[in-house]
């Protein structure tokens, strides 16, 4: 397994977020991004997870709720990657994938776009 501290991995995730075009980040609303070491035990290969209400499903009722949560998992990412460059690329793909869920884009469409 590739070695990388949690701090280094968090920095890569932050850099991936910085590469999201500003016109998209301005549209993101009430969402927080976290890094965790491992995903839930029932899905040990999960790279990222979006939890919340996509922008496309929010209505007048959406007020005073906790932020949506995007989690990027360090362990499975490091286990599947062979180099730091692979981790950089995979972190970016995972961040884009989970942000797309925030915008209401489903897995089928993301796979078609190459963000599977």
Tab-separated table of N, CA and C in Angstrom, residues 47-116:
chain	number	residue	atom	x	y	z
A	47	UNK	N	-14.613	4.894	-2.151
A	47	UNK	CA	-13.650	5.993	-2.207
A	47	UNK	C	-14.231	7.305	-1.705
A	48	UNK	N	-15.521	7.503	-1.914
A	48	UNK	CA	-16.153	8.740	-1.487
A	48	UNK	C	-17.638	8.526	-1.284
A	49	UNK	N	-18.250	9.448	-0.535
A	49	UNK	CA	-19.672	9.320	-0.232
A	49	UNK	C	-20.288	10.712	-0.123
A	50	UNK	N	-21.434	10.873	-0.785
A	50	UNK	CA	-22.221	12.097	-0.652
A	50	UNK	C	-23.443	11.770	0.190
A	51	UNK	N	-23.682	12.560	1.225
A	51	UNK	CA	-24.852	12.401	2.071
A	51	UNK	C	-25.539	13.757	2.166
A	52	UNK	N	-26.781	13.797	1.758
A	52	UNK	CA	-27.508	15.045	1.846
A	52	UNK	C	-28.645	15.101	0.849
A	53	UNK	N	-29.103	16.310	0.599
A	53	UNK	CA	-30.188	16.548	-0.346
A	53	UNK	C	-29.623	17.307	-1.541
A	54	UNK	N	-29.591	16.669	-2.714
A	54	UNK	CA	-29.050	17.354	-3.899
A	54	UNK	C	-29.782	18.666	-4.178
A	55	UNK	N	-29.071	19.590	-4.780
A	55	UNK	CA	-29.654	20.892	-5.105
A	55	UNK	C	-30.935	20.749	-5.920
A	56	UNK	N	-30.977	19.750	-6.797
A	56	UNK	CA	-32.139	19.557	-7.667
A	56	UNK	C	-33.380	19.083	-6.917
A	57	UNK	N	-33.214	18.626	-5.675
A	57	UNK	CA	-34.345	18.114	-4.898
A	57	UNK	C	-34.760	19.052	-3.764
A	58	UNK	N	-34.087	20.161	-3.628
A	58	UNK	CA	-34.415	21.092	-2.542
A	58	UNK	C	-35.590	21.964	-2.946
A	59	UNK	N	-36.437	22.186	-1.988
A	59	UNK	CA	-37.602	23.037	-2.224
A	59	UNK	C	-37.729	24.069	-1.124
A	60	UNK	N	-38.917	24.618	-1.007
A	60	UNK	CA	-39.160	25.641	0.009
A	60	UNK	C	-38.956	25.109	1.419
A	61	UNK	N	-39.113	23.822	1.587
A	61	UNK	CA	-38.954	23.183	2.892
A	61	UNK	C	-37.505	23.167	3.359
A	62	UNK	N	-36.566	23.381	2.429
A	62	UNK	CA	-35.145	23.238	2.741
A	62	UNK	C	-34.631	24.499	3.437
A	63	UNK	N	-34.636	24.455	4.751
A	63	UNK	CA	-34.121	25.573	5.551
A	63	UNK	C	-33.716	25.042	6.918
A	64	UNK	N	-32.653	25.562	7.441
A	64	UNK	CA	-32.220	25.196	8.779
A	64	UNK	C	-31.747	23.764	8.919
A	65	UNK	N	-31.283	23.156	7.828
A	65	UNK	CA	-30.801	21.772	7.888
A	65	UNK	C	-29.279	21.757	7.998
A	66	UNK	N	-28.771	20.665	8.517
A	66	UNK	CA	-27.324	20.496	8.579
A	66	UNK	C	-26.757	20.454	7.166
A	67	UNK	N	-25.490	20.824	7.003
A	67	UNK	CA	-24.891	20.784	5.658
A	67	UNK	C	-24.849	19.364	5.089
A	68	UNK	N	-24.943	19.285	3.770
A	68	UNK	CA	-24.655	18.030	3.094
A	68	UNK	C	-23.209	17.675	3.432
A	69	UNK	N	-22.902	16.397	3.312
A	69	UNK	CA	-21.570	15.931	3.696
A	69	UNK	C	-20.959	15.137	2.542
A	70	UNK	N	-19.772	15.539	2.128
A	70	UNK	CA	-18.976	14.769	1.175
A	70	UNK	C	-17.786	14.229	1.955
A	71	UNK	N	-17.613	12.916	1.907
A	71	UNK	CA	-16.491	12.286	2.588
A	71	UNK	C	-15.625	11.577	1.556
A	72	UNK	N	-14.326	11.820	1.632
A	72	UNK	CA	-13.349	11.139	0.777
A	72	UNK	C	-12.548	10.221	1.697
A	73	UNK	N	-12.427	8.952	1.306
A	73	UNK	CA	-11.783	7.950	2.155
A	73	UNK	C	-10.349	7.685	1.714
A	74	UNK	N	-9.436	7.908	2.642
A	74	UNK	CA	-8.004	7.803	2.377
A	74	UNK	C	-7.548	6.359	2.157
A	75	UNK	N	-7.938	5.442	3.029
A	75	UNK	CA	-7.448	4.063	2.969
A	75	UNK	C	-7.672	3.378	1.636
A	76	UNK	N	-8.908	3.290	1.161
A	76	UNK	CA	-9.136	2.602	-0.108
A	76	UNK	C	-8.453	3.292	-1.290
A	77	UNK	N	-8.349	4.615	-1.225
A	77	UNK	CA	-7.676	5.339	-2.310
A	77	UNK	C	-6.208	4.957	-2.352
A	78	UNK	N	-5.552	4.940	-1.207
A	78	UNK	CA	-4.130	4.585	-1.172
A	78	UNK	C	-3.901	3.126	-1.552
A	79	UNK	N	-4.835	2.256	-1.188
A	79	UNK	CA	-4.674	0.834	-1.526
A	79	UNK	C	-4.800	0.575	-3.019
A	80	UNK	N	-5.582	1.396	-3.720
A	80	UNK	CA	-5.775	1.146	-5.150
A	80	UNK	C	-4.758	1.867	-6.034
A	81	UNK	N	-4.032	2.814	-5.468
A	81	UNK	CA	-3.102	3.614	-6.262
A	81	UNK	C	-1.667	3.119	-6.104
A	82	UNK	N	-0.892	3.274	-7.170
A	82	UNK	CA	0.495	2.823	-7.160
A	82	UNK	C	1.498	3.956	-7.010
A	83	UNK	N	1.057	5.200	-7.207
A	83	UNK	CA	1.973	6.336	-7.117
A	83	UNK	C	1.229	7.556	-6.578
A	84	UNK	N	2.000	8.544	-6.173
A	84	UNK	CA	1.405	9.798	-5.709
A	84	UNK	C	0.558	10.419	-6.820
A	85	UNK	N	1.028	10.331	-8.049
A	85	UNK	CA	0.277	10.876	-9.183
A	85	UNK	C	-1.068	10.189	-9.319
A	86	UNK	N	-1.098	8.880	-9.092
A	86	UNK	CA	-2.369	8.144	-9.122
A	86	UNK	C	-3.311	8.651	-8.036
A	87	UNK	N	-2.768	8.931	-6.853
A	87	UNK	CA	-3.596	9.420	-5.747
A	87	UNK	C	-4.165	10.797	-6.092
A	88	UNK	N	-3.331	11.660	-6.664
A	88	UNK	CA	-3.792	12.991	-7.065
A	88	UNK	C	-4.965	12.862	-8.039
A	89	UNK	N	-4.799	12.013	-9.052
A	89	UNK	CA	-5.848	11.833	-10.063
A	89	UNK	C	-7.108	11.229	-9.446
A	90	UNK	N	-6.948	10.217	-8.617
A	90	UNK	CA	-8.114	9.548	-8.018
A	90	UNK	C	-8.831	10.461	-7.042
A	91	UNK	N	-8.093	11.244	-6.270
A	91	UNK	CA	-8.729	12.189	-5.350
A	91	UNK	C	-9.553	13.200	-6.135
A	92	UNK	N	-9.025	13.676	-7.245
A	92	UNK	CA	-9.767	14.642	-8.060
A	92	UNK	C	-11.033	14.012	-8.642
A	93	UNK	N	-10.922	12.798	-9.157
A	93	UNK	CA	-12.093	12.112	-9.708
A	93	UNK	C	-13.147	11.914	-8.617
A	94	UNK	N	-12.718	11.501	-7.429
A	94	UNK	CA	-13.652	11.263	-6.333
A	94	UNK	C	-14.333	12.552	-5.903
A	95	UNK	N	-13.573	13.633	-5.780
A	95	UNK	CA	-14.156	14.923	-5.384
A	95	UNK	C	-15.182	15.375	-6.417
A	96	UNK	N	-14.833	15.304	-7.693
A	96	UNK	CA	-15.766	15.710	-8.754
A	96	UNK	C	-17.016	14.833	-8.727
A	97	UNK	N	-16.826	13.540	-8.562
A	97	UNK	CA	-17.938	12.587	-8.516
A	97	UNK	C	-18.920	12.956	-7.402
A	98	UNK	N	-18.397	13.209	-6.200
A	98	UNK	CA	-19.281	13.491	-5.070
A	98	UNK	C	-19.924	14.877	-5.189
A	99	UNK	N	-19.201	15.847	-5.703
A	99	UNK	CA	-19.803	17.168	-5.940
A	99	UNK	C	-20.910	17.056	-6.982
A	100	UNK	N	-20.710	16.221	-7.974
A	100	UNK	CA	-21.753	16.017	-8.981
A	100	UNK	C	-23.035	15.490	-8.339
A	101	UNK	N	-22.903	14.608	-7.357
A	101	UNK	CA	-24.098	14.147	-6.632
A	101	UNK	C	-24.792	15.317	-5.935
A	102	UNK	N	-24.024	16.246	-5.394
A	102	UNK	CA	-24.594	17.446	-4.768
A	102	UNK	C	-25.430	18.231	-5.786
A	103	UNK	N	-25.005	18.202	-7.037
A	103	UNK	CA	-25.737	18.883	-8.105
A	103	UNK	C	-26.853	18.020	-8.699
A	104	UNK	N	-27.030	16.804	-8.170
A	104	UNK	CA	-28.129	15.958	-8.620
A	104	UNK	C	-27.796	15.035	-9.776
A	105	UNK	N	-26.528	14.862	-10.090
A	105	UNK	CA	-26.120	13.977	-11.184
A	105	UNK	C	-25.947	12.570	-10.629
A	106	UNK	N	-26.589	11.593	-11.259
A	106	UNK	CA	-26.549	10.230	-10.735
A	106	UNK	C	-25.329	9.452	-11.239
A	107	UNK	N	-25.122	8.265	-10.657
A	107	UNK	CA	-23.958	7.445	-10.990
A	107	UNK	C	-23.907	7.051	-12.457
A	108	UNK	N	-25.044	6.727	-13.044
A	108	UNK	CA	-25.056	6.312	-14.453
A	108	UNK	C	-24.487	7.422	-15.353
A	109	UNK	N	-24.922	8.646	-15.114
A	109	UNK	CA	-24.431	9.777	-15.913
A	109	UNK	C	-22.949	10.034	-15.632
A	110	UNK	N	-22.542	9.909	-14.391
A	110	UNK	CA	-21.142	10.113	-14.052
A	110	UNK	C	-20.250	9.070	-14.712
A	111	UNK	N	-20.685	7.822	-14.733
A	111	UNK	CA	-19.928	6.777	-15.417
A	111	UNK	C	-19.807	7.087	-16.899
A	112	UNK	N	-20.882	7.565	-17.498
A	112	UNK	CA	-20.848	7.919	-18.923
A	112	UNK	C	-19.877	9.059	-19.194
A	113	UNK	N	-19.701	9.933	-18.215
A	113	UNK	CA	-18.785	11.073	-18.358
A	113	UNK	C	-17.354	10.730	-17.980
A	114	UNK	N	-17.126	9.512	-17.493
A	114	UNK	CA	-15.781	9.092	-17.112
A	114	UNK	C	-15.416	9.350	-15.660
A	115	UNK	N	-16.411	9.639	-14.833
A	115	UNK	CA	-16.181	9.872	-13.410
A	115	UNK	C	-16.797	8.752	-12.586
A	116	UNK	N	-16.558	7.506	-13.003
A	116	UNK	CA	-17.174	6.350	-12.358
A	116	UNK	C	-16.677	6.017	-11.013
